[in-house]
Amino acid sequence: MILVTGGAGFIGANFVLDWLAHSDEPVINLDKLTYAGNRENLASLAGDPRHLFVRGDIGDKALTGRLLAEHRPRAIVNLAAESHVDRSIHGPEDFIQTNIVGTFHLLEAARDYWSALADDARTAFRFLHVSTDEVYGSLGKDDDAFSETHRHAPNSPYSASKAASDHLVRAYHHTYGLPVLTTNCSNNYGPYHFPEKLIPLMIVNALAGKPLPVYGDGQQIRDWLYVKDHCSAIRRVLAAGRPGETYNVGGWNEKPNLEIVHTVCALLDELRPRADGQAYRQQIAYVADRPGHDRRYAIDARKIESELGWRPAETFATGIRKTVQWYLDHQDWVRNVQSGAYRDWVAKNYGERQS
Ligand code: NAD
Ligand code: DAU
């Protein structure tokens, strides 16, 4: 079996569902269930003996040590993290605790477990760390896309905490020989995306008749990857990646934020037109920019393609249509995640940004 951390979050839940759709190898899913963790994402696995959910913290070494000793997984896939840049600006401490200290404790538990394995199991074991393109900082308009050798230059507390975790993972390979793999991925989108992030926020706000808050001039560029393509990339790296290596994962879909918002609006105009016949894009509101906002991310995904034969299956046009349709079909899920804590966050983040 494998141990997945953060498997109740956006990418984690997609990964667990995808994993069990492709294999019968069981998953222990360790998740703290922060505001971003949601067991409803895993509802389709209720009663499935291949999925064991454990509520807990990756920083709790006694717990992770017990789980490893009891279940003897052949791999750990570490997705647990604080993941939202805006929240890291309002309050960085949780990011330091989970992304740096938590990853450190998980690495320690993994090292203890791995070093006591028999030779064959020790050789086969993998610690796969899921990271982000944000560790590389911001690109200029004409700069080459991020390759795996691009220098780390994180600009937000979130990206700095992820860069620190990448360094720890790298050091555990170099110093102790722990067979680690790191993936640095671009912006994901798709089902179960928590509506604090750009695409799901635009969909749920549009449908609720609320403003669509675009930071600054809306010309910041992200490289969008459909989440199921990210899941297939993780599976591929786990199966065939070379220990100690880093693989960049991206969708070859660089787009400015404003274009993303226009695309979401156009799809909603088609699939769920406004009752008054007006266009959703009328709801766009330019608001104060994110402090330290990175201008452009772009992933050079040639290494994972040439070494491991992975390429994304979705184009942005196909992936965004599926995503908008998923939100239209899962309005109960949307209502359930918009708790009091969610409303408090929206008030805190957007209340101070004047249109
Ligand atoms: P998310 O915020 O949706 O989910 C994070 C999950 O981790 C939640 O279920 C949460 O409960 C859990 N968690 C948080 N702290 C924990 C702890 N201390 N112990 C155990 N569980 C804990 O995040 P996501 O968007 O699914 O991102 C998953 C991973 O992928 C993160 O490491 C993130 O940095 C990385 N990543 C995300 C994107 C993206 O576009 N979302 C892109 C590249 C990389
Ligand atoms: O690049 C990978 C990263 O992508 C991951 O590591 C992060 O975990 C993930 O959250 C994401 O970070 P971003 O900051 O790029 O995602 P977010 O959805 O928050 O914002 C995308 C862009 O949209 C960014 O330029 C900010 C802008 N934005 C965002 C929100 C929430 C807006 O203009 N308005 C908004 O309300």
Short mmCIF file of C-alpha atoms and ligand atoms in Angstrom, two decimals:
data_model
loop_
_atom_site.label_atom_id
_atom_site.label_comp_id
_atom_site.label_asym_id
_atom_site.label_seq_id
_atom_site.Cartn_x
_atom_site.Cartn_y
_atom_site.Cartn_z
CA MET A 1 0.00 0.00 0.00
CA ILE A 2 0.94 3.65 -0.18
CA LEU A 3 0.60 6.47 2.36
CA VAL A 4 -0.86 9.68 0.95
CA THR A 5 -0.85 12.86 3.04
CA GLY A 6 -3.31 15.69 2.46
CA GLY A 7 -5.66 13.33 0.63
CA ALA A 8 -8.82 15.18 1.65
CA GLY A 9 -7.73 18.40 -0.09
CA PHE A 10 -8.17 19.40 -3.71
CA ILE A 11 -5.30 17.59 -5.43
CA GLY A 12 -5.02 14.93 -2.71
CA ALA A 13 -8.65 13.82 -3.04
CA ASN A 14 -8.37 13.77 -6.83
CA PHE A 15 -5.16 11.74 -6.46
CA VAL A 16 -6.69 9.15 -4.10
CA LEU A 17 -9.74 8.76 -6.34
CA ASP A 18 -7.54 8.50 -9.43
CA TRP A 19 -5.17 6.02 -7.76
CA LEU A 20 -7.98 3.68 -6.74
CA ALA A 21 -9.57 3.99 -10.19
CA HIS A 22 -6.32 2.71 -11.70
CA SER A 23 -5.23 0.08 -9.16
CA ASP A 24 -6.35 -2.00 -6.22
CA GLU A 25 -3.32 -1.06 -4.15
CA PRO A 26 -4.73 0.35 -0.88
CA VAL A 27 -4.16 3.89 0.34
CA ILE A 28 -3.75 5.18 3.88
CA ASN A 29 -4.90 8.76 3.71
CA LEU A 30 -3.46 10.96 6.47
CA ASP A 31 -5.07 14.39 6.64
CA LYS A 32 -5.43 16.96 9.41
CA LEU A 33 -8.76 18.20 7.99
CA THR A 34 -7.92 21.89 8.12
CA TYR A 35 -10.41 24.28 6.50
CA ALA A 36 -9.16 22.93 3.12
CA GLY A 37 -9.68 19.25 3.92
CA ASN A 38 -13.11 17.84 3.16
CA ARG A 39 -14.17 14.23 3.65
CA GLU A 40 -17.08 14.86 1.28
CA ASN A 41 -14.48 14.83 -1.52
CA LEU A 42 -13.98 11.13 -0.70
CA ALA A 43 -17.63 10.22 -0.24
CA SER A 44 -17.57 7.83 -3.21
CA LEU A 45 -15.02 5.69 -1.29
CA ALA A 46 -17.28 5.10 1.73
CA GLY A 47 -17.02 1.44 2.72
CA ASP A 48 -14.19 0.79 0.25
CA PRO A 49 -11.65 -1.43 2.09
CA ARG A 50 -8.84 -0.08 -0.12
CA HIS A 51 -9.11 3.36 1.54
CA LEU A 52 -8.15 3.94 5.17
CA PHE A 53 -8.67 7.51 6.33
CA VAL A 54 -6.71 8.75 9.37
CA ARG A 55 -7.19 12.22 10.76
CA GLY A 56 -3.81 13.54 11.89
CA ASP A 57 -0.91 15.90 11.39
CA ILE A 58 2.17 15.15 9.26
CA GLY A 59 4.11 16.90 12.06
CA ASP A 60 3.07 14.21 14.57
CA LYS A 61 6.04 11.88 14.25
CA ALA A 62 4.69 9.40 16.80
CA LEU A 63 1.54 9.00 14.71
CA THR A 64 3.29 8.73 11.35
CA GLY A 65 5.84 6.31 12.84
CA ARG A 66 2.99 4.10 14.09
CA LEU A 67 1.20 4.22 10.72
CA LEU A 68 4.37 3.28 8.86
CA ALA A 69 5.22 0.43 11.27
CA GLU A 70 1.69 -0.96 11.18
CA HIS A 71 0.87 -0.67 7.46
CA ARG A 72 4.35 -0.91 5.91
CA PRO A 73 3.67 1.19 2.80
CA ARG A 74 6.05 1.01 -0.16
CA ALA A 75 5.78 4.75 -0.74
CA ILE A 76 4.73 8.07 0.78
CA VAL A 77 3.15 10.73 -1.43
CA ASN A 78 3.29 14.01 0.45
CA LEU A 79 0.55 16.42 -0.61
CA ALA A 80 -0.29 17.86 2.82
CA ALA A 81 0.36 21.59 2.95
CA GLU A 82 -1.04 25.00 3.56
CA SER A 83 -1.53 26.02 -0.06
CA HIS A 84 -3.13 29.47 -0.45
CA VAL A 85 -0.80 32.41 -1.17
CA ASP A 86 -3.26 35.06 0.10
CA ARG A 87 -3.68 33.22 3.42
CA SER A 88 0.12 33.04 3.75
CA ILE A 89 0.23 36.82 3.43
CA HIS A 90 -2.39 37.29 6.15
CA GLY A 91 -0.87 34.66 8.46
CA PRO A 92 2.37 32.86 7.57
CA GLU A 93 2.78 30.80 10.75
CA ASP A 94 0.67 27.78 9.77
CA PHE A 95 2.68 27.62 6.51
CA ILE A 96 5.96 27.41 8.42
CA GLN A 97 4.54 24.79 10.78
CA THR A 98 3.05 22.44 8.21
CA ASN A 99 5.10 23.02 5.10
CA ILE A 100 8.52 23.18 6.76
CA VAL A 101 8.33 21.68 10.26
CA GLY A 102 5.65 19.16 9.28
CA THR A 103 7.60 17.99 6.23
CA PHE A 104 10.73 17.69 8.39
CA HIS A 105 8.93 15.42 10.90
CA LEU A 106 7.47 13.34 8.09
CA LEU A 107 10.93 12.93 6.57
CA GLU A 108 12.29 11.85 9.94
CA ALA A 109 9.56 9.23 10.35
CA ALA A 110 10.18 8.06 6.79
CA ARG A 111 13.94 7.81 7.38
CA ASP A 112 13.50 5.74 10.57
CA TYR A 113 11.10 3.39 8.82
CA TRP A 114 13.05 3.12 5.57
CA SER A 115 16.43 2.51 7.19
CA ALA A 116 15.06 -0.52 9.06
CA LEU A 117 13.56 -2.15 5.93
CA ALA A 118 15.02 -5.28 4.35
CA ASP A 119 17.28 -4.63 1.34
CA ASP A 120 14.68 -5.16 -1.41
CA ALA A 121 12.03 -3.06 0.29
CA ARG A 122 14.57 -0.35 1.06
CA THR A 123 15.60 -0.15 -2.60
CA ALA A 124 11.98 -0.05 -3.79
CA PHE A 125 10.75 2.56 -1.24
CA ARG A 126 9.93 6.10 -2.48
CA PHE A 127 9.15 9.41 -0.76
CA LEU A 128 7.41 11.58 -3.36
CA HIS A 129 7.14 15.24 -2.41
CA VAL A 130 4.57 17.33 -4.30
CA SER A 131 5.74 20.90 -4.71
CA THR A 132 5.02 23.96 -6.80
CA ASP A 133 6.44 26.10 -9.60
CA GLU A 134 6.16 29.08 -7.22
CA VAL A 135 9.49 28.10 -5.61
CA TYR A 136 11.20 29.46 -8.76
CA GLY A 137 9.80 32.98 -8.31
CA SER A 138 8.48 35.20 -11.06
CA LEU A 139 9.34 35.27 -14.80
CA GLY A 140 9.59 38.25 -17.11
CA LYS A 141 7.49 38.30 -20.28
CA ASP A 142 10.23 36.92 -22.53
CA ASP A 143 12.06 34.68 -20.04
CA ASP A 144 12.38 30.95 -20.69
CA ALA A 145 9.93 28.75 -18.80
CA PHE A 146 11.07 27.20 -15.49
CA SER A 147 13.26 24.14 -15.97
CA GLU A 148 14.28 21.88 -13.08
CA THR A 149 17.60 23.71 -12.77
CA HIS A 150 16.05 27.18 -12.46
CA ARG A 151 17.24 28.85 -9.27
CA HIS A 152 14.85 28.97 -6.31
CA ALA A 153 13.67 32.55 -5.65
CA PRO A 154 10.39 32.29 -3.72
CA ASN A 155 8.52 35.54 -3.17
CA SER A 156 5.64 34.76 -0.79
CA PRO A 157 5.61 33.13 2.64
CA TYR A 158 3.81 30.20 0.96
CA SER A 159 6.40 29.71 -1.77
CA ALA A 160 9.28 30.25 0.67
CA SER A 161 7.88 27.52 2.92
CA LYS A 162 7.50 25.15 -0.05
CA ALA A 163 11.06 25.95 -1.22
CA ALA A 164 12.34 25.14 2.28
CA SER A 165 10.52 21.80 2.20
CA ASP A 166 12.01 21.02 -1.23
CA HIS A 167 15.49 21.67 0.18
CA LEU A 168 14.86 19.38 3.15
CA VAL A 169 13.65 16.61 0.84
CA ARG A 170 16.71 17.06 -1.36
CA ALA A 171 19.03 17.00 1.66
CA TYR A 172 17.51 13.75 2.97
CA HIS A 173 18.48 12.12 -0.31
CA HIS A 174 21.94 13.62 -0.48
CA THR A 175 22.83 12.99 3.16
CA TYR A 176 20.93 9.84 4.12
CA GLY A 177 20.18 8.29 0.73
CA LEU A 178 16.41 8.39 1.26
CA PRO A 179 14.93 7.62 -2.19
CA VAL A 180 13.03 10.84 -2.76
CA LEU A 181 11.28 12.28 -5.81
CA THR A 182 10.08 15.87 -6.10
CA THR A 183 7.49 17.23 -8.50
CA ASN A 184 7.11 20.99 -9.07
CA CYS A 185 3.76 21.65 -10.64
CA SER A 186 1.96 24.64 -12.11
CA ASN A 187 -1.57 25.85 -11.25
CA ASN A 188 -4.11 23.03 -11.08
CA TYR A 189 -7.83 23.35 -11.72
CA GLY A 190 -10.72 20.89 -11.79
CA PRO A 191 -13.24 19.17 -9.49
CA TYR A 192 -13.12 19.70 -5.68
CA HIS A 193 -11.08 22.93 -5.99
CA PHE A 194 -11.78 25.01 -2.88
CA PRO A 195 -13.46 28.30 -3.90
CA GLU A 196 -10.76 30.53 -2.41
CA LYS A 197 -8.64 29.99 -5.56
CA LEU A 198 -9.16 31.91 -8.79
CA ILE A 199 -11.14 29.53 -11.02
CA PRO A 200 -13.62 28.07 -8.50
CA LEU A 201 -14.05 31.49 -6.86
CA MET A 202 -15.02 33.01 -10.21
CA ILE A 203 -17.51 30.21 -10.90
CA VAL A 204 -19.24 30.36 -7.51
CA ASN A 205 -19.26 34.17 -7.35
CA ALA A 206 -20.63 34.45 -10.89
CA LEU A 207 -23.48 32.06 -10.14
CA ALA A 208 -24.24 33.89 -6.88
CA GLY A 209 -24.42 37.25 -8.68
CA LYS A 210 -21.38 38.52 -6.76
CA PRO A 211 -18.41 40.59 -8.04
CA LEU A 212 -15.57 38.71 -9.77
CA PRO A 213 -12.48 40.19 -8.06
CA VAL A 214 -9.53 40.52 -10.44
CA TYR A 215 -6.29 41.54 -8.69
CA GLY A 216 -4.40 44.49 -10.22
CA ASP A 217 -4.53 44.61 -14.01
CA GLY A 218 -5.40 40.90 -14.42
CA GLN A 219 -2.41 40.38 -16.74
CA GLN A 220 -0.52 38.02 -14.43
CA ILE A 221 0.18 34.74 -16.19
CA ARG A 222 -0.24 31.23 -14.82
CA ASP A 223 0.30 27.88 -16.57
CA TRP A 224 -2.87 25.83 -16.03
CA LEU A 225 -2.98 22.05 -15.62
CA TYR A 226 -6.13 19.95 -15.29
CA VAL A 227 -5.87 18.21 -11.91
CA LYS A 228 -6.35 14.69 -13.33
CA ASP A 229 -3.33 15.26 -15.55
CA HIS A 230 -1.35 16.18 -12.44
CA CYS A 231 -2.52 12.92 -10.83
CA SER A 232 -1.32 10.88 -13.81
CA ALA A 233 2.03 12.71 -13.67
CA ILE A 234 2.45 11.82 -9.98
CA ARG A 235 1.64 8.18 -10.72
CA ARG A 236 4.18 8.17 -13.54
CA VAL A 237 6.95 9.78 -11.47
CA LEU A 238 6.28 7.35 -8.61
CA ALA A 239 6.49 4.41 -11.00
CA ALA A 240 9.54 5.41 -13.03
CA GLY A 241 11.16 8.60 -11.66
CA ARG A 242 14.82 8.43 -10.71
CA PRO A 243 15.44 8.86 -6.96
CA GLY A 244 16.89 12.24 -6.10
CA GLU A 245 15.44 13.85 -9.25
CA THR A 246 12.99 16.71 -9.63
CA TYR A 247 10.32 16.74 -12.34
CA ASN A 248 8.48 19.87 -13.43
CA VAL A 249 4.83 19.28 -14.32
CA GLY A 250 2.83 21.74 -16.40
CA GLY A 251 0.02 21.96 -18.90
CA TRP A 252 1.63 24.07 -21.65
CA ASN A 253 -1.26 26.46 -21.02
CA GLU A 254 0.07 29.91 -20.16
CA LYS A 255 -2.80 32.37 -19.82
CA PRO A 256 -3.35 35.79 -18.24
CA ASN A 257 -5.86 35.80 -15.37
CA LEU A 258 -8.28 38.07 -17.22
CA GLU A 259 -8.49 35.60 -20.09
CA ILE A 260 -9.28 32.84 -17.58
CA VAL A 261 -12.09 34.92 -16.08
CA HIS A 262 -13.47 35.75 -19.53
CA THR A 263 -13.42 32.06 -20.48
CA VAL A 264 -15.28 31.06 -17.30
CA CYS A 265 -17.85 33.81 -17.93
CA ALA A 266 -18.37 32.72 -21.55
CA LEU A 267 -18.91 29.09 -20.53
CA LEU A 268 -21.43 30.13 -17.90
CA ASP A 269 -23.21 32.36 -20.46
CA GLU A 270 -23.58 29.23 -22.58
CA LEU A 271 -24.31 26.60 -19.91
CA ARG A 272 -26.26 28.61 -17.29
CA PRO A 273 -27.22 32.02 -18.74
CA ARG A 274 -28.07 34.82 -16.32
CA ALA A 275 -31.78 35.23 -15.73
CA ASP A 276 -31.59 38.87 -16.93
CA GLY A 277 -29.88 37.84 -20.20
CA GLN A 278 -26.79 39.94 -19.37
CA ALA A 279 -23.22 38.61 -19.70
CA TYR A 280 -21.44 37.31 -16.57
CA ARG A 281 -18.35 39.37 -17.44
CA GLN A 282 -20.28 42.46 -16.32
CA GLN A 283 -19.64 41.21 -12.77
CA ILE A 284 -15.84 41.65 -13.12
CA ALA A 285 -14.43 44.08 -10.52
CA TYR A 286 -10.79 45.15 -10.51
CA VAL A 287 -9.52 45.18 -6.93
CA ALA A 288 -6.27 46.01 -5.13
CA ASP A 289 -3.39 43.73 -6.12
CA ARG A 290 -1.89 40.93 -4.03
CA PRO A 291 1.26 42.21 -2.25
CA GLY A 292 4.39 40.84 -3.93
CA HIS A 293 2.26 39.33 -6.70
CA ASP A 294 4.33 37.12 -9.05
CA ARG A 295 3.82 38.27 -12.63
CA ARG A 296 4.35 35.11 -14.62
CA TYR A 297 4.84 31.37 -14.10
CA ALA A 298 5.54 28.94 -16.93
CA ILE A 299 6.69 25.34 -16.75
CA ASP A 300 9.09 23.67 -19.13
CA ALA A 301 7.75 20.11 -18.88
CA ARG A 302 10.15 18.53 -21.38
CA LYS A 303 12.06 16.44 -18.82
CA ILE A 304 9.04 14.47 -17.60
CA GLU A 305 7.99 14.00 -21.21
CA SER A 306 11.35 12.82 -22.56
CA GLU A 307 12.36 10.69 -19.53
CA LEU A 308 9.01 9.32 -18.43
CA GLY A 309 6.77 9.75 -21.47
CA TRP A 310 4.18 11.87 -19.65
CA ARG A 311 2.13 14.59 -21.37
CA PRO A 312 -1.15 16.17 -20.24
CA ALA A 313 -4.26 14.70 -21.84
CA GLU A 314 -6.46 17.81 -21.55
CA THR A 315 -6.19 21.09 -23.38
CA PHE A 316 -7.35 24.17 -21.47
CA ALA A 317 -10.51 24.28 -23.59
CA THR A 318 -11.53 20.72 -22.68
CA GLY A 319 -10.45 20.93 -19.03
CA ILE A 320 -12.16 24.22 -18.23
CA ARG A 321 -15.43 23.07 -19.81
CA LYS A 322 -15.39 19.91 -17.66
CA THR A 323 -14.58 22.02 -14.61
CA VAL A 324 -17.39 24.55 -15.07
CA GLN A 325 -19.82 21.69 -15.73
CA TRP A 326 -18.64 19.91 -12.56
CA TYR A 327 -19.44 22.99 -10.44
CA LEU A 328 -22.85 23.32 -12.07
CA ASP A 329 -23.53 19.66 -11.29
CA HIS A 330 -22.26 19.86 -7.68
CA GLN A 331 -24.01 22.86 -6.19
CA ASP A 332 -24.56 20.95 -2.92
CA TRP A 333 -20.80 20.51 -2.56
CA VAL A 334 -20.36 24.24 -3.18
CA ARG A 335 -22.99 25.15 -0.55
CA ASN A 336 -21.41 22.80 2.01
CA VAL A 337 -17.91 24.28 1.70
CA GLN A 338 -19.17 27.85 2.08
CA SER A 339 -19.22 27.62 5.88
CA GLY A 340 -18.98 30.49 8.36
CA ALA A 341 -15.18 30.13 8.30
CA TYR A 342 -15.23 30.47 4.51
CA ARG A 343 -17.37 33.60 4.71
CA ASP A 344 -14.98 35.05 7.35
CA TRP A 345 -12.06 34.46 4.95
CA VAL A 346 -13.85 36.15 2.05
CA ALA A 347 -14.66 39.16 4.25
CA LYS A 348 -11.05 39.37 5.47
CA ASN A 349 -9.37 39.01 2.06
CA TYR A 350 -11.74 41.04 -0.09
CA GLY A 351 -13.18 43.50 2.46
CA GLU A 352 -10.02 45.58 2.37
CA ARG A 353 -9.65 45.53 -1.44
CA GLN A 354 -11.63 48.41 -2.88
CA SER A 355 -12.93 48.03 -6.45
P1 NAD B 1 -5.35 22.08 -0.39
O1 NAD B 1 -5.13 23.27 0.46
O2 NAD B 1 -6.60 21.97 -1.20
O3 NAD B 1 -5.29 20.76 0.50
C1 NAD B 1 -4.30 20.55 1.47
C2 NAD B 1 -4.71 19.34 2.31
O4 NAD B 1 -3.69 19.12 3.29
C3 NAD B 1 -6.01 19.55 3.08
O5 NAD B 1 -6.81 18.39 2.99
C4 NAD B 1 -5.54 19.77 4.52
O6 NAD B 1 -6.49 19.34 5.49
C5 NAD B 1 -4.28 18.94 4.56
N1 NAD B 1 -3.32 19.40 5.58
C6 NAD B 1 -2.93 20.68 5.82
N2 NAD B 1 -2.04 20.69 6.85
C7 NAD B 1 -1.87 19.39 7.22
C8 NAD B 1 -1.04 18.76 8.18
N3 NAD B 1 -0.25 19.48 9.00
N4 NAD B 1 -1.08 17.41 8.30
C9 NAD B 1 -1.90 16.67 7.50
N5 NAD B 1 -2.71 17.23 6.57
C10 NAD B 1 -2.68 18.57 6.42
O7 NAD B 1 -4.05 21.97 -1.31
P2 NAD B 1 -3.92 21.45 -2.81
O8 NAD B 1 -4.21 22.56 -3.72
O9 NAD B 1 -4.63 20.18 -2.94
O10 NAD B 1 -2.34 21.21 -2.86
C11 NAD B 1 -1.78 19.94 -2.51
C12 NAD B 1 -0.27 20.04 -2.64
O11 NAD B 1 0.07 20.37 -3.99
C13 NAD B 1 0.37 21.12 -1.77
O12 NAD B 1 1.59 20.62 -1.31
C14 NAD B 1 0.59 22.28 -2.72
O13 NAD B 1 1.68 23.06 -2.30
C15 NAD B 1 0.89 21.53 -4.00
N6 NAD B 1 0.56 22.25 -5.25
C16 NAD B 1 -0.69 22.76 -5.45
C17 NAD B 1 -1.01 23.38 -6.67
C18 NAD B 1 -2.37 23.94 -6.95
O14 NAD B 1 -2.56 24.57 -8.00
N7 NAD B 1 -3.36 23.73 -6.10
C19 NAD B 1 -0.02 23.47 -7.66
C20 NAD B 1 1.26 22.95 -7.41
C21 NAD B 1 1.52 22.33 -6.21
O1 DAU B 2 1.54 27.84 -9.30
C1 DAU B 2 1.14 26.82 -8.41
C2 DAU B 2 0.35 27.43 -7.29
O2 DAU B 2 -0.93 27.79 -7.82
C3 DAU B 2 0.19 26.48 -6.10
O3 DAU B 2 1.44 26.23 -5.54
C4 DAU B 2 -0.73 27.11 -5.05
O4 DAU B 2 -0.96 26.18 -4.01
C5 DAU B 2 -2.04 27.46 -5.71
O5 DAU B 2 -2.90 28.10 -4.78
C6 DAU B 2 -1.81 28.37 -6.91
O6 DAU B 2 -1.31 29.65 -6.49
P1 DAU B 2 -1.80 31.02 -7.18
O7 DAU B 2 -1.54 32.13 -6.25
O8 DAU B 2 -1.28 31.12 -8.56
O9 DAU B 2 -3.38 30.67 -7.28
P2 DAU B 2 -4.68 31.56 -7.01
O10 DAU B 2 -5.84 30.77 -7.52
O11 DAU B 2 -4.74 32.05 -5.61
O12 DAU B 2 -4.47 32.80 -7.97
C7 DAU B 2 -4.29 32.62 -9.37
C8 DAU B 2 -4.06 33.99 -9.97
O13 DAU B 2 -5.31 34.71 -9.89
C9 DAU B 2 -3.04 34.82 -9.23
O14 DAU B 2 -2.33 35.61 -10.17
C10 DAU B 2 -3.88 35.72 -8.33
C11 DAU B 2 -5.15 35.92 -9.14
N1 DAU B 2 -6.39 36.10 -8.33
C12 DAU B 2 -6.66 35.18 -7.36
C13 DAU B 2 -7.81 35.31 -6.59
C14 DAU B 2 -8.11 34.32 -5.50
C15 DAU B 2 -7.26 37.13 -8.62
O15 DAU B 2 -7.02 37.94 -9.53
N2 DAU B 2 -8.39 37.26 -7.87
C16 DAU B 2 -8.69 36.41 -6.85
O16 DAU B 2 -9.73 36.59 -6.17
#
